[in-house]
PDB file of C-alpha atoms and ligand atoms in Angstrom:
ATOM      1  CA  MET A 770       1.157  10.834  -7.994  1.00 88.00           C
ATOM      2  CA  ASN A 771       2.786   7.727  -8.895  1.00 98.00           C
ATOM      3  CA  ASP A 772       1.331   7.839 -12.224  1.00 98.00           C
ATOM      4  CA  ASP A 773       4.425   6.035 -13.608  1.00 98.00           C
ATOM      5  CA  LEU A 774       3.854   3.111 -11.463  1.00 98.00           C
ATOM      6  CA  LYS A 775       0.002   3.213 -12.302  1.00 98.00           C
ATOM      7  CA  ALA A 776       0.791   3.061 -16.073  1.00 98.00           C
ATOM      8  CA  LEU A 777       2.772  -0.380 -15.351  1.00 98.00           C
ATOM      9  CA  ILE A 778      -0.304  -2.052 -13.835  1.00 98.00           C
ATOM     10  CA  ARG A 779      -2.242  -3.851 -16.286  1.00 98.00           C
ATOM     11  CA  THR A 780      -6.082  -4.265 -15.893  1.00 98.00           C
ATOM     12  CA  ILE A 781      -7.474  -7.695 -16.952  1.00 98.00           C
ATOM     13  CA  PRO A 782     -11.361  -7.284 -17.284  1.00 97.00           C
ATOM     14  CA  ASP A 783     -13.551 -10.122 -15.905  1.00 96.00           C
ATOM     15  CA  PHE A 784     -11.062 -11.936 -14.323  1.00 96.00           C
ATOM     16  CA  PRO A 785     -11.131 -14.179 -12.396  1.00 94.00           C
ATOM     17  CA  LYS A 786     -15.187 -13.906 -12.781  1.00 94.00           C
ATOM     18  CA  PRO A 787     -17.107 -11.554 -14.718  1.00 95.00           C
ATOM     19  CA  GLY A 788     -17.457  -8.096 -13.339  1.00 92.00           C
ATOM     20  CA  ILE A 789     -13.934  -8.036 -11.489  1.00 93.00           C
ATOM     21  CA  GLN A 790     -11.228  -5.668 -12.975  1.00 96.00           C
ATOM     22  CA  PHE A 791      -8.428  -7.863 -12.015  1.00 97.00           C
ATOM     23  CA  ARG A 792      -5.593  -5.105 -11.337  1.00 98.00           C
ATOM     24  CA  ASP A 793      -2.370  -7.107 -12.812  1.00 98.00           C
ATOM     25  CA  ILE A 794       0.870  -6.127 -11.007  1.00 98.00           C
ATOM     26  CA  THR A 795       3.093  -8.745 -13.119  1.00 98.00           C
ATOM     27  CA  THR A 796       3.454  -6.145 -15.779  1.00 98.00           C
ATOM     28  CA  LEU A 797       4.888  -3.869 -12.638  1.00 98.00           C
ATOM     29  CA  LEU A 798       7.206  -6.629 -11.733  1.00 98.00           C
ATOM     30  CA  LEU A 799       8.684  -7.280 -15.116  1.00 98.00           C
ATOM     31  CA  ASP A 800       9.963  -3.578 -15.447  1.00 98.00           C
ATOM     32  CA  PRO A 801      13.388  -2.950 -13.378  1.00 98.00           C
ATOM     33  CA  ARG A 802      12.815   0.582 -12.866  1.00 98.00           C
ATOM     34  CA  GLY A 803       9.210   0.327 -11.776  1.00 98.00           C
ATOM     35  CA  LEU A 804       9.998  -2.481  -9.305  1.00 98.00           C
ATOM     36  CA  ALA A 805      12.746  -0.692  -7.733  1.00 98.00           C
ATOM     37  CA  ALA A 806      10.611   2.520  -7.530  1.00 98.00           C
ATOM     38  CA  VAL A 807       8.003   0.700  -5.630  1.00 98.00           C
ATOM     39  CA  VAL A 808      10.436  -0.543  -3.122  1.00 98.00           C
ATOM     40  CA  GLU A 809      11.855   2.648  -2.691  1.00 98.00           C
ATOM     41  CA  ARG A 810       8.634   4.596  -2.164  1.00 98.00           C
ATOM     42  CA  MET A 811       7.074   1.957   0.042  1.00 98.00           C
ATOM     43  CA  ALA A 812      10.330   1.985   2.290  1.00 98.00           C
ATOM     44  CA  ALA A 813      10.226   6.201   2.132  1.00 98.00           C
ATOM     45  CA  LEU A 814       6.514   5.675   4.000  1.00 98.00           C
ATOM     46  CA  VAL A 815       7.678   3.576   6.654  1.00 98.00           C
ATOM     47  CA  ASP A 816       7.123   5.279  10.132  1.00 97.00           C
ATOM     48  CA  GLY A 817       9.580   4.091  12.718  1.00 96.00           C
ATOM     49  CA  PRO A 818      11.633   1.093  13.263  1.00 98.00           C
ATOM     50  CA  VAL A 819      10.126  -2.388  11.798  1.00 98.00           C
ATOM     51  CA  ASP A 820      11.435  -5.760  12.848  1.00 98.00           C
ATOM     52  CA  LEU A 821       9.537  -7.900  10.571  1.00 99.00           C
ATOM     53  CA  VAL A 822       7.449  -6.987   6.976  1.00 99.00           C
ATOM     54  CA  ALA A 823       4.770  -9.349   6.969  1.00 99.00           C
ATOM     55  CA  GLY A 824       3.645 -10.385   3.412  1.00 99.00           C
ATOM     56  CA  ILE A 825      -0.052 -11.807   2.700  1.00 98.00           C
ATOM     57  CA  GLU A 826      -0.023 -14.822   0.194  1.00 98.00           C
ATOM     58  CA  ALA A 827       0.926 -14.698  -2.595  1.00 98.00           C
ATOM     59  CA  ARG A 828       1.698 -11.275  -4.417  1.00 98.00           C
ATOM     60  CA  GLY A 829       2.315  -9.822  -0.969  1.00 98.00           C
ATOM     61  CA  PHE A 830       5.328 -11.833  -0.432  1.00 98.00           C
ATOM     62  CA  LEU A 831       7.294 -10.276  -3.490  1.00 98.00           C
ATOM     63  CA  PHE A 832       6.706  -6.808  -1.984  1.00 98.00           C
ATOM     64  CA  ALA A 833       7.169  -8.062   1.738  1.00 99.00           C
ATOM     65  CA  ALA A 834      10.534  -9.552   0.894  1.00 98.00           C
ATOM     66  CA  ALA A 835      11.866  -6.897  -1.208  1.00 98.00           C
ATOM     67  CA  LEU A 836      10.835  -4.130   1.348  1.00 98.00           C
ATOM     68  CA  ALA A 837      12.534  -6.171   4.130  1.00 98.00           C
ATOM     69  CA  VAL A 838      15.942  -5.860   2.854  1.00 98.00           C
ATOM     70  CA  PRO A 839      16.402  -2.265   2.537  1.00 98.00           C
ATOM     71  CA  LEU A 840      14.523  -1.948   6.156  1.00 98.00           C
ATOM     72  CA  SER A 841      17.044  -4.415   7.323  1.00 98.00           C
ATOM     73  CA  ALA A 842      13.935  -6.444   8.771  1.00 98.00           C
ATOM     74  CA  GLY A 843      12.937  -9.993   8.425  1.00 98.00           C
ATOM     75  CA  CYS A 844      10.013 -11.285   6.256  1.00 99.00           C
ATOM     76  CA  LEU A 845       7.052 -13.198   7.791  1.00 99.00           C
ATOM     77  CA  LEU A 846       4.572 -15.174   5.723  1.00 98.00           C
ATOM     78  CA  ILE A 847       0.982 -15.441   6.085  1.00 98.00           C
ATOM     79  CA  ARG A 848      -0.298 -18.181   4.029  1.00 98.00           C
ATOM     80  CA  LYS A 849      -3.569 -19.688   3.308  1.00 97.00           C
ATOM     81  CA  ASP A 850      -4.156 -22.135   6.052  1.00 98.00           C
ATOM     82  CA  GLY A 851      -2.590 -25.782   5.386  1.00 98.00           C
ATOM     83  CA  LYS A 852       0.413 -24.716   3.778  1.00 98.00           C
ATOM     84  CA  LEU A 853       2.951 -23.899   6.516  1.00 98.00           C
ATOM     85  CA  PRO A 854       4.838 -27.023   7.599  1.00 98.00           C
ATOM     86  CA  GLY A 855       5.173 -26.186  11.158  1.00 98.00           C
ATOM     87  CA  ALA A 856       2.904 -25.209  14.142  1.00 98.00           C
ATOM     88  CA  THR A 857       0.567 -22.532  12.973  1.00 98.00           C
ATOM     89  CA  ILE A 858      -1.879 -20.042  14.539  1.00 98.00           C
ATOM     90  CA  ALA A 859      -4.798 -18.957  12.153  1.00 98.00           C
ATOM     91  CA  GLU A 860      -7.439 -16.710  11.735  1.00 98.00           C
ATOM     92  CA  ASP A 861     -10.696 -16.730   9.943  1.00 98.00           C
ATOM     93  CA  TYR A 862     -12.240 -14.077   7.720  1.00 97.00           C
ATOM     94  CA  ALA A 863     -15.674 -13.495   5.711  1.00 94.00           C
ATOM     95  CA  LEU A 864     -15.744 -13.473   1.873  1.00 89.00           C
ATOM     96  CA  GLU A 865     -18.518 -12.312  -0.370  1.00 80.00           C
ATOM     97  CA  TYR A 866     -19.739 -16.084  -0.091  1.00 85.00           C
ATOM     98  CA  GLY A 867     -18.574 -18.119   2.682  1.00 92.00           C
ATOM     99  CA  GLN A 868     -14.863 -17.639   4.688  1.00 96.00           C
ATOM    100  CA  ASP A 869     -11.518 -18.203   4.505  1.00 97.00           C
ATOM    101  CA  ARG A 870      -8.601 -18.866   6.729  1.00 98.00           C
ATOM    102  CA  ILE A 871      -4.960 -17.578   6.875  1.00 98.00           C
ATOM    103  CA  ALA A 872      -2.312 -18.781   9.244  1.00 98.00           C
ATOM    104  CA  MET A 873       1.182 -18.014  10.286  1.00 98.00           C
ATOM    105  CA  HIS A 874       3.763 -20.205  12.192  1.00 98.00           C
ATOM    106  CA  ALA A 875       3.016 -19.572  15.596  1.00 98.00           C
ATOM    107  CA  ASP A 876       6.656 -18.911  16.622  1.00 98.00           C
ATOM    108  CA  ALA A 877       7.262 -16.421  13.695  1.00 98.00           C
ATOM    109  CA  CYS A 878       7.632 -12.973  15.959  1.00 97.00           C
ATOM    110  CA  ALA A 879       8.665 -12.363  19.176  1.00 96.00           C
ATOM    111  CA  PRO A 880       6.468 -10.898  21.784  1.00 96.00           C
ATOM    112  CA  GLY A 881       6.374  -7.208  20.901  1.00 97.00           C
ATOM    113  CA  ALA A 882       7.957  -7.500  17.482  1.00 98.00           C
ATOM    114  CA  ARG A 883       7.353  -4.347  15.398  1.00 98.00           C
ATOM    115  CA  VAL A 884       5.632  -5.741  12.252  1.00 98.00           C
ATOM    116  CA  LEU A 885       4.779  -3.954   9.028  1.00 99.00           C
ATOM    117  CA  LEU A 886       1.906  -5.676   7.196  1.00 99.00           C
ATOM    118  CA  VAL A 887       2.507  -5.459   3.175  1.00 98.00           C
ATOM    119  CA  ASP A 888       0.008  -6.761   0.457  1.00 98.00           C
ATOM    120  CA  ASP A 889      -0.201  -5.905  -3.396  1.00 98.00           C
ATOM    121  CA  LEU A 890      -3.671  -4.558  -3.224  1.00 98.00           C
ATOM    122  CA  ILE A 891      -6.549  -3.703  -0.525  1.00 98.00           C
ATOM    123  CA  ALA A 892      -9.954  -4.027  -1.811  1.00 96.00           C
ATOM    124  CA  THR A 893     -12.468  -4.733   1.239  1.00 96.00           C
ATOM    125  CA  GLY A 894      -9.830  -5.043   3.871  1.00 97.00           C
ATOM    126  CA  GLY A 895     -11.218  -8.273   4.806  1.00 97.00           C
ATOM    127  CA  THR A 896      -7.612 -10.162   4.346  1.00 97.00           C
ATOM    128  CA  ALA A 897      -5.697  -7.432   5.710  1.00 98.00           C
ATOM    129  CA  ALA A 898      -7.770  -6.882   8.840  1.00 98.00           C
ATOM    130  CA  ALA A 899      -7.857 -10.797   9.438  1.00 98.00           C
ATOM    131  CA  ALA A 900      -3.744 -10.554   9.113  1.00 98.00           C
ATOM    132  CA  VAL A 901      -3.673  -7.760  11.746  1.00 98.00           C
ATOM    133  CA  ARG A 902      -5.611  -9.781  14.109  1.00 98.00           C
ATOM    134  CA  LEU A 903      -3.615 -13.122  13.376  1.00 98.00           C
ATOM    135  CA  LEU A 904      -0.423 -11.082  14.027  1.00 98.00           C
ATOM    136  CA  ARG A 905      -1.458  -9.162  17.203  1.00 98.00           C
ATOM    137  CA  LYS A 906      -2.795 -12.525  18.613  1.00 98.00           C
ATOM    138  CA  ALA A 907       0.902 -13.846  17.837  1.00 98.00           C
ATOM    139  CA  GLY A 908       2.039 -10.910  20.214  1.00 98.00           C
ATOM    140  CA  ALA A 909       3.145  -8.442  17.334  1.00 98.00           C
ATOM    141  CA  THR A 910       2.893  -4.780  17.466  1.00 98.00           C
ATOM    142  CA  VAL A 911       0.991  -3.575  14.341  1.00 98.00           C
ATOM    143  CA  THR A 912       0.569   0.134  13.829  1.00 97.00           C
ATOM    144  CA  GLN A 913       0.895   0.266   9.942  1.00 98.00           C
ATOM    145  CA  ALA A 914       0.235  -1.355   6.868  1.00 99.00           C
ATOM    146  CA  GLN A 915       1.211  -0.523   3.251  1.00 99.00           C
ATOM    147  CA  PHE A 916      -0.458  -1.787  -0.104  1.00 98.00           C
ATOM    148  CA  VAL A 917       0.784  -0.975  -3.728  1.00 99.00           C
ATOM    149  CA  ILE A 918      -2.937  -0.351  -4.974  1.00 98.00           C
ATOM    150  CA  ASP A 919      -5.892   0.713  -3.102  1.00 98.00           C
ATOM    151  CA  LEU A 920      -9.275   0.150  -4.363  1.00 98.00           C
ATOM    152  CA  PRO A 921     -10.936   3.120  -2.381  1.00 98.00           C
ATOM    153  CA  ASP A 922     -14.603   2.589  -3.515  1.00 97.00           C
ATOM    154  CA  LEU A 923     -14.381  -0.732  -1.419  1.00 96.00           C
ATOM    155  CA  GLY A 924     -13.457   1.117   1.942  1.00 97.00           C
ATOM    156  CA  GLY A 925     -10.583  -1.365   3.221  1.00 98.00           C
ATOM    157  CA  ALA A 926      -8.248   1.239   3.815  1.00 98.00           C
ATOM    158  CA  HIS A 927     -10.716   3.499   5.446  1.00 98.00           C
ATOM    159  CA  ARG A 928     -11.480   0.300   7.674  1.00 97.00           C
ATOM    160  CA  LEU A 929      -7.899  -0.172   8.753  1.00 98.00           C
ATOM    161  CA  ARG A 930      -7.271   3.371   9.361  1.00 98.00           C
ATOM    162  CA  ALA A 931     -10.658   3.705  11.529  1.00 97.00           C
ATOM    163  CA  ASP A 932      -9.115   0.739  13.409  1.00 93.00           C
ATOM    164  CA  GLY A 933      -6.161   2.813  14.232  1.00 95.00           C
ATOM    165  CA  LEU A 934      -3.637   1.765  11.737  1.00 98.00           C
ATOM    166  CA  ARG A 935      -1.611   3.921   9.448  1.00 98.00           C
ATOM    167  CA  VAL A 936      -2.434   3.002   5.930  1.00 99.00           C
ATOM    168  CA  ASP A 937      -0.034   3.723   3.113  1.00 98.00           C
ATOM    169  CA  THR A 938      -0.805   3.045  -0.817  1.00 98.00           C
ATOM    170  CA  LEU A 939       0.975   4.124  -3.697  1.00 98.00           C
ATOM    171  CA  VAL A 940      -1.581   3.761  -6.596  1.00 98.00           C
ATOM    172  CA  SER A 941      -5.400   3.718  -6.370  1.00 98.00           C
ATOM    173  CA  PHE A 942      -8.016   2.690  -9.062  1.00 98.00           C
ATOM    174  CA  GLU A 943     -11.528   3.761  -8.858  1.00 95.00           C
ATOM    175  CA  GLY A 944     -14.410   1.120  -8.907  1.00 88.00           C
ATOM    176  CA  HIS A 945     -14.080  -2.392  -8.049  1.00 77.00           C
TER     177      HIS A 945
HETATM  178  P1  AMP B1137      -9.860  -7.990   0.233  1.00 80.90           P
HETATM  179  O1  AMP B1137      -9.739  -8.917   1.371  1.00 80.90           O
HETATM  180  O2  AMP B1137     -11.187  -7.634  -0.057  1.00 80.90           O
HETATM  181  O3  AMP B1137      -9.145  -6.420   0.666  1.00 80.90           O
HETATM  182  O4  AMP B1137      -8.932  -8.463  -0.998  1.00 80.90           O
HETATM  183  C1  AMP B1137      -7.711  -8.135  -0.917  1.00 80.90           C
HETATM  184  C2  AMP B1137      -6.958  -9.324  -1.711  1.00 80.90           C
HETATM  185  O5  AMP B1137      -7.551  -9.986  -2.849  1.00 80.90           O
HETATM  186  C3  AMP B1137      -5.615  -9.166  -2.037  1.00 80.90           C
HETATM  187  O6  AMP B1137      -4.626 -10.313  -1.852  1.00 80.90           O
HETATM  188  C4  AMP B1137      -5.646  -9.057  -3.423  1.00 80.90           C
HETATM  189  O7  AMP B1137      -4.310  -9.667  -4.045  1.00 80.90           O
HETATM  190  C5  AMP B1137      -6.651  -9.798  -4.198  1.00 80.90           C
HETATM  191  N1  AMP B1137      -7.417  -8.676  -4.697  1.00 80.90           N
HETATM  192  C6  AMP B1137      -8.967  -8.550  -4.523  1.00 80.90           C
HETATM  193  N2  AMP B1137      -9.291  -7.643  -5.496  1.00 80.90           N
HETATM  194  C7  AMP B1137      -8.589  -7.608  -6.672  1.00 80.90           C
HETATM  195  C8  AMP B1137      -8.371  -7.020  -7.923  1.00 80.90           C
HETATM  196  N3  AMP B1137      -9.444  -6.246  -8.628  1.00 80.90           N
HETATM  197  N4  AMP B1137      -7.442  -7.269  -8.652  1.00 80.90           N
HETATM  198  C9  AMP B1137      -6.314  -7.890  -8.261  1.00 80.90           C
HETATM  199  N5  AMP B1137      -6.170  -8.436  -6.867  1.00 80.90           N
HETATM  200  C10 AMP B1137      -7.487  -8.630  -6.307  1.00 80.90           C
END
């Protein structure tokens, strides 16, 4: 399933640090048919009406914006803290060492807005879980998340599903 897309994703070993197999979607983005297929297949998996597609910085923005167009939805940006110009709300999350913070504009979504969360890849799910908490804090209704790539051994998709979300991914890679 989606082997055509998997073949377009390049793996760079030991980036950004030793032991990480970096799943590089720039090669998928360069391929016109691959890019169109990702958007079509993600759109086909959307369950119910969506008001906004939320993308996580930075690669999530690309897929969120492209998917928002056929869904006739808007695109909401979830950024690293300190990058958005307006008043923001933020959410902290744990990293392997230390912690990080993501933010969104406080007025980006109306109460009850139906938001689909999108990123390029889910690993431990820490980033996506923080994004869901942030969106819900802003009043959004979040019931579904989509990722181009799943790293199932790291358990992130499982974690979000256990939290009641519908999670769809197109391609999965074993290991880290
Ligand atoms: P996590 O919070 O552990 O689910 O990490 C997800 C975020 O880290 C996503 O925004 C990914 O773009 C990035 N990421 C994590 N692991 C990888 C990897 N092996 N290759 C490419 N990106 C990754």
